[in-house]
Amino acid sequence: MIETLLALGAVYVAVGLIFTLIFHLTGLSKVDPGVKGAGFLFRLLITPGLIALWPALALKWRRAARGLSVVGEAESPVSSGGLRSFHRLLICLLALLLPLAVGAGWASRQGPPPIEKSLLDGAPELAGSRMLDPLDPFEGFPIDLTLRSQGEAVEDPRRQVELSIAKDLEVPSLALFWVPTPQGEGLSREAVYLGAVWGPATLRYELPGREGGALVLYSLAHQKKLASRAL
Amino acid sequence: MSIGHTSVQWNRHKKIYDGVLAAVLLLGVAAAAVTSLVIHPRITAETLIIRTTSTAALVLLHVILAIGPLARLNRKFLPLLYNRRHLGVTMFLLGLIHGVFALIQFHGFGDTNPLVSALASYREDYNLFAEGFRLSRFPFEIFGVGALLILFLMAATSHDFWLRNLGASWWKTLHVLVFVAYGLLLLHVTYGALQSEGSLLYPVVLALGAVTILGLHLAAAFREAKVDRRRKQLEKDGFVATCSVAELQESRGKPVLVGGERLAVFRHEGKIFALSNVCRHQGGPIGEGKIIDGSITCPWHGWQYRPEDGCSPPPFTEVVPTYRVALEQDTVYVHPQANELQARSCGIPVEEASREGVAVGDDPFYVGYLPLSPALAGPLKTTTVLLALTVPLLMAALAWAQDRFDSGVFEFGQVRSFEGTLYETPLPMLRLAAPGGDGGSLALLVSFGKFGLPEVAQGHHGERVAFDGSLIYRQGRTMIEMNAPESFRVLGPGVALDAQVTKQGLGTVDLTGELVDTKCFLGVMRPAVGKVHRACAIRCLSGGIPPGLLVREDDGRSVVYVLASSGEEPLEFDIEWAGRRVQVRGQLEILDDLPLLRVETLQLAQSSPRPSTAASDLPRSPALESDSALRQEVAPPESRNTPSSVGLQASSVLRNEFGEKSGLAP
């Protein structure tokens, strides 16, 4: 139904456009002698109304063509009582209905969905690991870096890096790599992919080497190394 | 007056009026825009325009609607009425800008005519009783469209040409519809923005505004009704007794009731005249006017009529009816039958005795084209200063009260080259491999506008391709808008998805959240949730943008899970569920860096009233508590209490997508 109404509206406006063009050329001065000498800006100002209300102007034009008066209501006294009653009625209706409609809409609004447990944070801490001294953060990134190690109590100790990220890093396809030695701009074939990095989140990745190496932040979408930190 | 039409009949007062209007409005818009930019540095220009213009239009509408009754109740406000027309047209233009930008942003660039989208995106919700009675789901756009149409008709006919050619009664009736537009706009705001915005400032300001406007109009209307109330009047030879001569001030009018209609009785230079009380211009109350230079002058816009024949002084051509007057003793009688137009009634002489001690009306009277009376200048300046202070402050406060939203990035206009393996299932995406070959990232693929994978890229599943596009990203999810499809080329066979993508299964989960379109959520639109964005999300999902489930998490974050079917076929669901709360059960898996929820069931969640925001009061997903497979894969709750995460929780500043404060620093 809405499509049909819009189509009818489009036809009405199209007819209005054609009418307005013709009316400006030949009808306007016949309907209202006051337009004689009026400038282009005046004609422009009344054009939207002509397009919207063209049937009213078409009727007046027809009256003018028949030699009938087109001055409007000048022939009879204008009543204002009816308008005041209409105004009063509208205001009373609004005062009654508006609080109901607005209040009901406000009261029935849907709240946020229930809270769910976070599922996407990183792996758990390594069993039996202890936290080493915090690392300096990556330059320019709000990431707290912590290194954990299982230490000497374990025969083959493992290391884990924890990234606490406070907010969206606003970097596309950001990944964390471990490299055995710090290197230049790119990533060598020795680079080991640890995982994706995003925020806000707490992420933990196990390091492949027992000692040393460096961490590299690399954007796979920008194909750019963004930061590195020696371990 | 109507000697001939001009575009605008400028005079000094109108120029000052418009200058003050422009200054106050610019201050208000600047205050709102700067505040929005401070709290949302990444707000898009379209959103800024949509929000700022709507606030300005609504504030201005309140000012406009207050002027009429204020001027009726106190003449000192008449200078504000003088050029109210320009306020109205300005307000309509602001509303039009708001509407056009909203139409483009939320409904344009999709698979449906934007107007159809605006009026019928979620047409099922026009039925208030579908899926249980819920008013808040009713489409809000239609209220805005209705209001804008009325305001358009009013603005388009805001020229004296239309007063003359439609006739005062029709013109005035059309313009009284502003109250309908006002009601529609309040509904538009309540059923739109207020469904998502959490601040109480909005309903409080709206309620205060409505109480003020309706209160002023009710006071004015009932004062008028008291005057109009029919009471028994003495009649003599068809003449009706109206008032005593002593009640008439020299050169001032008095509205009187004759035969149920108001007429204006004037006393001037020893004679009493009666005319219609309705000005030919905008129906102003002539009886409240004053005789200036021998002509009765309407208090609204200064149109003039000669008391003896009701004609405007030459060269003007307006004429109002005159009425016969009779005097008996001290009582003024008026005949309810109007004289023939332009007939000289000449008035009736007042007896000498009654002329003595006649009061002279000296209260301030405003005529726009005459110098301003000093008695009116003070109140006018005070009102102007008050408006200049309150409008910008109010607009800034309303902007400050907006729910905060996370940013997301859309590299609009920045085209990059991409190369990787294209997959069409489970969703259209490109795998970006690390330079060393170890690891990679999956970027979702969409087209320009509200469309999914472009046609040129379809049918190339598993092939290595290259193309140009722009990045969209947020919270680790990446999307590429393939806005240069002509650059698409196939480089050769790629590697099967299972062979190169890291896949981590997290088991079956039940999640409840808002169904969103991922393109807007990841950064194209900020914010991209809630009812205001619902029609846009419907268009995006209809056009093939991958759906997402926006979930509120226990640490205050909002996270989006990309949804795909559990099989190879596209995910089936009702797109009108976009922007609504849904329950999803499915297998959660992480492909490289992309969390994907392979949907087994997707249904509308049970509606509930707005809950408390205390986390402990809110239901949790039972499946999460019981799913053993999930516990093996996901970090146990105690692991979250690391020193660093505790530290994060202490810095609570940010709000999430649902307008709540998050435990995470901005």
JSON list of C-alpha atoms in Angstrom, two decimals, chain A residues 72-228:
[
{"chain": "A", "resi": 72, "resn": "GLY", "atom": "CA", "xyz": [-10.91, 35.08, -2.07]},
{"chain": "A", "resi": 73, "resn": "GLU", "atom": "CA", "xyz": [-12.93, 35.88, 1.00]},
{"chain": "A", "resi": 74, "resn": "ALA", "atom": "CA", "xyz": [-13.04, 39.63, 0.54]},
{"chain": "A", "resi": 75, "resn": "GLU", "atom": "CA", "xyz": [-16.70, 39.42, -0.35]},
{"chain": "A", "resi": 76, "resn": "SER", "atom": "CA", "xyz": [-17.80, 38.31, 3.08]},
{"chain": "A", "resi": 77, "resn": "PRO", "atom": "CA", "xyz": [-16.78, 38.97, 6.67]},
{"chain": "A", "resi": 78, "resn": "VAL", "atom": "CA", "xyz": [-14.11, 36.59, 7.89]},
{"chain": "A", "resi": 79, "resn": "SER", "atom": "CA", "xyz": [-15.09, 34.58, 10.95]},
{"chain": "A", "resi": 80, "resn": "SER", "atom": "CA", "xyz": [-12.45, 33.94, 13.56]},
{"chain": "A", "resi": 81, "resn": "GLY", "atom": "CA", "xyz": [-14.61, 32.12, 16.09]},
{"chain": "A", "resi": 82, "resn": "GLY", "atom": "CA", "xyz": [-14.37, 28.87, 14.18]},
{"chain": "A", "resi": 83, "resn": "LEU", "atom": "CA", "xyz": [-10.59, 29.05, 14.12]},
{"chain": "A", "resi": 84, "resn": "ARG", "atom": "CA", "xyz": [-10.43, 29.73, 17.83]},
{"chain": "A", "resi": 85, "resn": "SER", "atom": "CA", "xyz": [-12.66, 26.71, 18.46]},
{"chain": "A", "resi": 86, "resn": "PHE", "atom": "CA", "xyz": [-10.45, 24.59, 16.19]},
{"chain": "A", "resi": 87, "resn": "HIS", "atom": "CA", "xyz": [-7.34, 25.78, 18.03]},
{"chain": "A", "resi": 88, "resn": "ARG", "atom": "CA", "xyz": [-8.94, 25.05, 21.39]},
{"chain": "A", "resi": 89, "resn": "LEU", "atom": "CA", "xyz": [-10.05, 21.61, 20.29]},
{"chain": "A", "resi": 90, "resn": "LEU", "atom": "CA", "xyz": [-6.59, 20.73, 18.97]},
{"chain": "A", "resi": 91, "resn": "ILE", "atom": "CA", "xyz": [-4.86, 21.91, 22.12]},
{"chain": "A", "resi": 92, "resn": "CYS", "atom": "CA", "xyz": [-7.27, 20.01, 24.37]},
{"chain": "A", "resi": 93, "resn": "LEU", "atom": "CA", "xyz": [-6.83, 16.86, 22.29]},
{"chain": "A", "resi": 94, "resn": "LEU", "atom": "CA", "xyz": [-3.06, 17.21, 22.43]},
{"chain": "A", "resi": 95, "resn": "ALA", "atom": "CA", "xyz": [-3.12, 17.86, 26.17]},
{"chain": "A", "resi": 96, "resn": "LEU", "atom": "CA", "xyz": [-5.14, 14.69, 26.65]},
{"chain": "A", "resi": 97, "resn": "LEU", "atom": "CA", "xyz": [-3.58, 12.33, 24.13]},
{"chain": "A", "resi": 98, "resn": "LEU", "atom": "CA", "xyz": [0.05, 13.39, 23.93]},
{"chain": "A", "resi": 99, "resn": "PRO", "atom": "CA", "xyz": [1.01, 12.54, 27.53]},
{"chain": "A", "resi": 100, "resn": "LEU", "atom": "CA", "xyz": [-0.65, 9.15, 27.08]},
{"chain": "A", "resi": 101, "resn": "ALA", "atom": "CA", "xyz": [1.06, 8.33, 23.78]},
{"chain": "A", "resi": 102, "resn": "VAL", "atom": "CA", "xyz": [4.46, 9.69, 24.79]},
{"chain": "A", "resi": 103, "resn": "GLY", "atom": "CA", "xyz": [4.34, 8.21, 28.28]},
{"chain": "A", "resi": 104, "resn": "ALA", "atom": "CA", "xyz": [3.31, 4.79, 27.01]},
{"chain": "A", "resi": 105, "resn": "GLY", "atom": "CA", "xyz": [6.07, 4.83, 24.39]},
{"chain": "A", "resi": 106, "resn": "TRP", "atom": "CA", "xyz": [8.64, 5.83, 26.97]},
{"chain": "A", "resi": 107, "resn": "ALA", "atom": "CA", "xyz": [7.49, 3.30, 29.54]},
{"chain": "A", "resi": 108, "resn": "SER", "atom": "CA", "xyz": [7.40, 0.38, 27.12]},
{"chain": "A", "resi": 109, "resn": "ARG", "atom": "CA", "xyz": [10.85, 0.88, 25.61]},
{"chain": "A", "resi": 110, "resn": "GLN", "atom": "CA", "xyz": [13.02, -2.17, 25.46]},
{"chain": "A", "resi": 111, "resn": "GLY", "atom": "CA", "xyz": [16.07, -2.30, 27.66]},
{"chain": "A", "resi": 112, "resn": "PRO", "atom": "CA", "xyz": [19.47, -3.70, 26.79]},
{"chain": "A", "resi": 113, "resn": "PRO", "atom": "CA", "xyz": [19.83, -7.44, 26.33]},
{"chain": "A", "resi": 114, "resn": "PRO", "atom": "CA", "xyz": [20.96, -9.61, 29.23]},
{"chain": "A", "resi": 115, "resn": "ILE", "atom": "CA", "xyz": [24.60, -9.76, 30.15]},
{"chain": "A", "resi": 116, "resn": "GLU", "atom": "CA", "xyz": [26.52, -12.71, 28.76]},
{"chain": "A", "resi": 117, "resn": "LYS", "atom": "CA", "xyz": [29.81, -14.12, 29.88]},
{"chain": "A", "resi": 118, "resn": "SER", "atom": "CA", "xyz": [32.78, -13.07, 27.83]},
{"chain": "A", "resi": 119, "resn": "LEU", "atom": "CA", "xyz": [33.84, -15.89, 25.50]},
{"chain": "A", "resi": 120, "resn": "LEU", "atom": "CA", "xyz": [36.64, -14.44, 23.47]},
{"chain": "A", "resi": 121, "resn": "ASP", "atom": "CA", "xyz": [39.37, -13.60, 25.93]},
{"chain": "A", "resi": 122, "resn": "GLY", "atom": "CA", "xyz": [42.62, -15.46, 25.65]},
{"chain": "A", "resi": 123, "resn": "ALA", "atom": "CA", "xyz": [43.77, -18.80, 26.98]},
{"chain": "A", "resi": 124, "resn": "PRO", "atom": "CA", "xyz": [44.09, -19.33, 30.75]},
{"chain": "A", "resi": 125, "resn": "GLU", "atom": "CA", "xyz": [47.30, -18.63, 32.59]},
{"chain": "A", "resi": 126, "resn": "LEU", "atom": "CA", "xyz": [49.92, -21.34, 32.34]},
{"chain": "A", "resi": 127, "resn": "ALA", "atom": "CA", "xyz": [49.61, -23.76, 35.20]},
{"chain": "A", "resi": 128, "resn": "GLY", "atom": "CA", "xyz": [52.19, -23.11, 37.92]},
{"chain": "A", "resi": 129, "resn": "SER", "atom": "CA", "xyz": [53.53, -20.03, 36.21]},
{"chain": "A", "resi": 130, "resn": "ARG", "atom": "CA", "xyz": [54.68, -16.90, 37.97]},
{"chain": "A", "resi": 131, "resn": "MET", "atom": "CA", "xyz": [54.66, -13.39, 36.73]},
{"chain": "A", "resi": 132, "resn": "LEU", "atom": "CA", "xyz": [57.99, -11.88, 35.75]},
{"chain": "A", "resi": 133, "resn": "ASP", "atom": "CA", "xyz": [58.69, -8.18, 35.71]},
{"chain": "A", "resi": 134, "resn": "PRO", "atom": "CA", "xyz": [56.24, -6.28, 33.52]},
{"chain": "A", "resi": 135, "resn": "LEU", "atom": "CA", "xyz": [57.59, -5.44, 30.09]},
{"chain": "A", "resi": 136, "resn": "ASP", "atom": "CA", "xyz": [57.69, -1.97, 28.68]},
{"chain": "A", "resi": 137, "resn": "PRO", "atom": "CA", "xyz": [54.59, -1.51, 26.52]},
{"chain": "A", "resi": 138, "resn": "PHE", "atom": "CA", "xyz": [54.66, -1.31, 22.75]},
{"chain": "A", "resi": 139, "resn": "GLU", "atom": "CA", "xyz": [55.33, 2.24, 21.75]},
{"chain": "A", "resi": 140, "resn": "GLY", "atom": "CA", "xyz": [52.10, 3.96, 20.87]},
{"chain": "A", "resi": 141, "resn": "PHE", "atom": "CA", "xyz": [49.79, 1.14, 21.96]},
{"chain": "A", "resi": 142, "resn": "PRO", "atom": "CA", "xyz": [47.79, 1.04, 25.22]},
{"chain": "A", "resi": 143, "resn": "ILE", "atom": "CA", "xyz": [48.74, -2.56, 25.93]},
{"chain": "A", "resi": 144, "resn": "ASP", "atom": "CA", "xyz": [50.02, -3.77, 29.30]},
{"chain": "A", "resi": 145, "resn": "LEU", "atom": "CA", "xyz": [52.53, -6.57, 28.64]},
{"chain": "A", "resi": 146, "resn": "THR", "atom": "CA", "xyz": [53.26, -9.21, 31.25]},
{"chain": "A", "resi": 147, "resn": "LEU", "atom": "CA", "xyz": [55.55, -12.19, 30.89]},
{"chain": "A", "resi": 148, "resn": "ARG", "atom": "CA", "xyz": [54.82, -15.37, 32.82]},
{"chain": "A", "resi": 149, "resn": "SER", "atom": "CA", "xyz": [57.09, -18.34, 33.17]},
{"chain": "A", "resi": 150, "resn": "GLN", "atom": "CA", "xyz": [56.76, -21.75, 34.71]},
{"chain": "A", "resi": 151, "resn": "GLY", "atom": "CA", "xyz": [60.32, -21.34, 36.01]},
{"chain": "A", "resi": 152, "resn": "GLU", "atom": "CA", "xyz": [62.82, -23.96, 37.13]},
{"chain": "A", "resi": 153, "resn": "ALA", "atom": "CA", "xyz": [60.28, -26.15, 38.95]},
{"chain": "A", "resi": 154, "resn": "VAL", "atom": "CA", "xyz": [59.21, -27.55, 35.62]},
{"chain": "A", "resi": 155, "resn": "GLU", "atom": "CA", "xyz": [61.48, -29.69, 33.51]},
{"chain": "A", "resi": 156, "resn": "ASP", "atom": "CA", "xyz": [60.64, -27.97, 30.28]},
{"chain": "A", "resi": 157, "resn": "PRO", "atom": "CA", "xyz": [59.44, -24.53, 31.38]},
{"chain": "A", "resi": 158, "resn": "ARG", "atom": "CA", "xyz": [57.10, -22.60, 29.11]},
{"chain": "A", "resi": 159, "resn": "ARG", "atom": "CA", "xyz": [56.60, -18.91, 28.80]},
{"chain": "A", "resi": 160, "resn": "GLN", "atom": "CA", "xyz": [53.43, -16.96, 28.22]},
{"chain": "A", "resi": 161, "resn": "VAL", "atom": "CA", "xyz": [52.83, -13.32, 27.34]},
{"chain": "A", "resi": 162, "resn": "GLU", "atom": "CA", "xyz": [49.72, -11.59, 28.58]},
{"chain": "A", "resi": 163, "resn": "LEU", "atom": "CA", "xyz": [48.31, -8.54, 26.81]},
{"chain": "A", "resi": 164, "resn": "SER", "atom": "CA", "xyz": [45.86, -6.41, 28.75]},
{"chain": "A", "resi": 165, "resn": "ILE", "atom": "CA", "xyz": [44.22, -4.09, 26.28]},
{"chain": "A", "resi": 166, "resn": "ALA", "atom": "CA", "xyz": [42.04, -1.33, 27.62]},
{"chain": "A", "resi": 167, "resn": "LYS", "atom": "CA", "xyz": [40.31, -0.20, 24.45]},
{"chain": "A", "resi": 168, "resn": "ASP", "atom": "CA", "xyz": [39.80, -0.78, 20.76]},
{"chain": "A", "resi": 169, "resn": "LEU", "atom": "CA", "xyz": [43.22, -0.49, 19.15]},
{"chain": "A", "resi": 170, "resn": "GLU", "atom": "CA", "xyz": [41.68, 0.68, 15.87]},
{"chain": "A", "resi": 171, "resn": "VAL", "atom": "CA", "xyz": [44.09, -1.30, 13.73]},
{"chain": "A", "resi": 172, "resn": "PRO", "atom": "CA", "xyz": [42.77, -3.79, 11.15]},
{"chain": "A", "resi": 173, "resn": "SER", "atom": "CA", "xyz": [43.82, -7.44, 11.25]},
{"chain": "A", "resi": 174, "resn": "LEU", "atom": "CA", "xyz": [46.38, -6.83, 13.98]},
{"chain": "A", "resi": 175, "resn": "ALA", "atom": "CA", "xyz": [48.47, -9.90, 14.81]},
{"chain": "A", "resi": 176, "resn": "LEU", "atom": "CA", "xyz": [51.19, -10.71, 17.32]},
{"chain": "A", "resi": 177, "resn": "PHE", "atom": "CA", "xyz": [54.32, -12.49, 16.13]},
{"chain": "A", "resi": 178, "resn": "TRP", "atom": "CA", "xyz": [57.35, -13.82, 17.96]},
{"chain": "A", "resi": 179, "resn": "VAL", "atom": "CA", "xyz": [60.66, -13.51, 16.19]},
{"chain": "A", "resi": 180, "resn": "PRO", "atom": "CA", "xyz": [63.93, -15.01, 17.40]},
{"chain": "A", "resi": 181, "resn": "THR", "atom": "CA", "xyz": [65.80, -11.78, 16.77]},
{"chain": "A", "resi": 182, "resn": "PRO", "atom": "CA", "xyz": [64.62, -8.25, 16.34]},
{"chain": "A", "resi": 183, "resn": "GLN", "atom": "CA", "xyz": [64.65, -7.31, 12.72]},
{"chain": "A", "resi": 184, "resn": "GLY", "atom": "CA", "xyz": [63.92, -4.49, 10.29]},
{"chain": "A", "resi": 185, "resn": "GLU", "atom": "CA", "xyz": [60.67, -3.28, 8.81]},
{"chain": "A", "resi": 186, "resn": "GLY", "atom": "CA", "xyz": [59.14, -6.52, 7.57]},
{"chain": "A", "resi": 187, "resn": "LEU", "atom": "CA", "xyz": [58.58, -9.98, 8.96]},
{"chain": "A", "resi": 188, "resn": "SER", "atom": "CA", "xyz": [61.02, -12.80, 8.22]},
{"chain": "A", "resi": 189, "resn": "ARG", "atom": "CA", "xyz": [60.02, -16.37, 7.46]},
{"chain": "A", "resi": 190, "resn": "GLU", "atom": "CA", "xyz": [61.18, -17.22, 10.97]},
{"chain": "A", "resi": 191, "resn": "ALA", "atom": "CA", "xyz": [58.35, -15.20, 12.47]},
{"chain": "A", "resi": 192, "resn": "VAL", "atom": "CA", "xyz": [55.93, -17.30, 14.47]},
{"chain": "A", "resi": 193, "resn": "TYR", "atom": "CA", "xyz": [52.28, -16.24, 14.46]},
{"chain": "A", "resi": 194, "resn": "LEU", "atom": "CA", "xyz": [50.98, -16.10, 18.04]},
{"chain": "A", "resi": 195, "resn": "GLY", "atom": "CA", "xyz": [47.48, -14.83, 17.40]},
{"chain": "A", "resi": 196, "resn": "ALA", "atom": "CA", "xyz": [45.20, -11.91, 16.74]},
{"chain": "A", "resi": 197, "resn": "VAL", "atom": "CA", "xyz": [45.32, -8.83, 18.90]},
{"chain": "A", "resi": 198, "resn": "TRP", "atom": "CA", "xyz": [42.24, -6.76, 19.62]},
{"chain": "A", "resi": 199, "resn": "GLY", "atom": "CA", "xyz": [40.79, -4.73, 22.38]},
{"chain": "A", "resi": 200, "resn": "PRO", "atom": "CA", "xyz": [39.34, -4.35, 24.83]},
{"chain": "A", "resi": 201, "resn": "ALA", "atom": "CA", "xyz": [40.44, -7.80, 25.95]},
{"chain": "A", "resi": 202, "resn": "THR", "atom": "CA", "xyz": [42.92, -9.74, 28.02]},
{"chain": "A", "resi": 203, "resn": "LEU", "atom": "CA", "xyz": [44.82, -12.08, 25.72]},
{"chain": "A", "resi": 204, "resn": "ARG", "atom": "CA", "xyz": [47.46, -14.70, 26.52]},
{"chain": "A", "resi": 205, "resn": "TYR", "atom": "CA", "xyz": [49.78, -16.40, 24.07]},
{"chain": "A", "resi": 206, "resn": "GLU", "atom": "CA", "xyz": [52.45, -19.00, 24.70]},
{"chain": "A", "resi": 207, "resn": "LEU", "atom": "CA", "xyz": [55.86, -18.15, 23.37]},
{"chain": "A", "resi": 208, "resn": "PRO", "atom": "CA", "xyz": [57.69, -20.70, 21.23]},
{"chain": "A", "resi": 209, "resn": "GLY", "atom": "CA", "xyz": [61.18, -19.97, 22.55]},
{"chain": "A", "resi": 210, "resn": "ARG", "atom": "CA", "xyz": [62.35, -20.44, 26.12]},
{"chain": "A", "resi": 211, "resn": "GLU", "atom": "CA", "xyz": [64.38, -17.29, 26.19]},
{"chain": "A", "resi": 212, "resn": "GLY", "atom": "CA", "xyz": [64.92, -14.09, 24.28]},
{"chain": "A", "resi": 213, "resn": "GLY", "atom": "CA", "xyz": [63.37, -13.09, 21.02]},
{"chain": "A", "resi": 214, "resn": "ALA", "atom": "CA", "xyz": [61.03, -10.21, 20.39]},
{"chain": "A", "resi": 215, "resn": "LEU", "atom": "CA", "xyz": [57.35, -9.57, 20.01]},
{"chain": "A", "resi": 216, "resn": "VAL", "atom": "CA", "xyz": [56.09, -7.84, 16.89]},
{"chain": "A", "resi": 217, "resn": "LEU", "atom": "CA", "xyz": [52.73, -6.19, 16.26]},
{"chain": "A", "resi": 218, "resn": "TYR", "atom": "CA", "xyz": [51.87, -6.42, 12.57]},
{"chain": "A", "resi": 219, "resn": "SER", "atom": "CA", "xyz": [48.77, -5.33, 10.67]},
{"chain": "A", "resi": 220, "resn": "LEU", "atom": "CA", "xyz": [47.96, -7.92, 8.01]},
{"chain": "A", "resi": 221, "resn": "ALA", "atom": "CA", "xyz": [45.50, -5.55, 6.32]},
{"chain": "A", "resi": 222, "resn": "HIS", "atom": "CA", "xyz": [47.87, -2.59, 6.22]},
{"chain": "A", "resi": 223, "resn": "GLN", "atom": "CA", "xyz": [50.82, -4.98, 5.59]},
{"chain": "A", "resi": 224, "resn": "LYS", "atom": "CA", "xyz": [52.84, -3.03, 8.03]},
{"chain": "A", "resi": 225, "resn": "LYS", "atom": "CA", "xyz": [54.94, -3.72, 11.10]},
{"chain": "A", "resi": 226, "resn": "LEU", "atom": "CA", "xyz": [53.65, -1.36, 13.77]},
{"chain": "A", "resi": 227, "resn": "ALA", "atom": "CA", "xyz": [55.75, -2.03, 16.85]},
{"chain": "A", "resi": 228, "resn": "SER", "atom": "CA", "xyz": [58.19, -4.49, 18.40]}
]
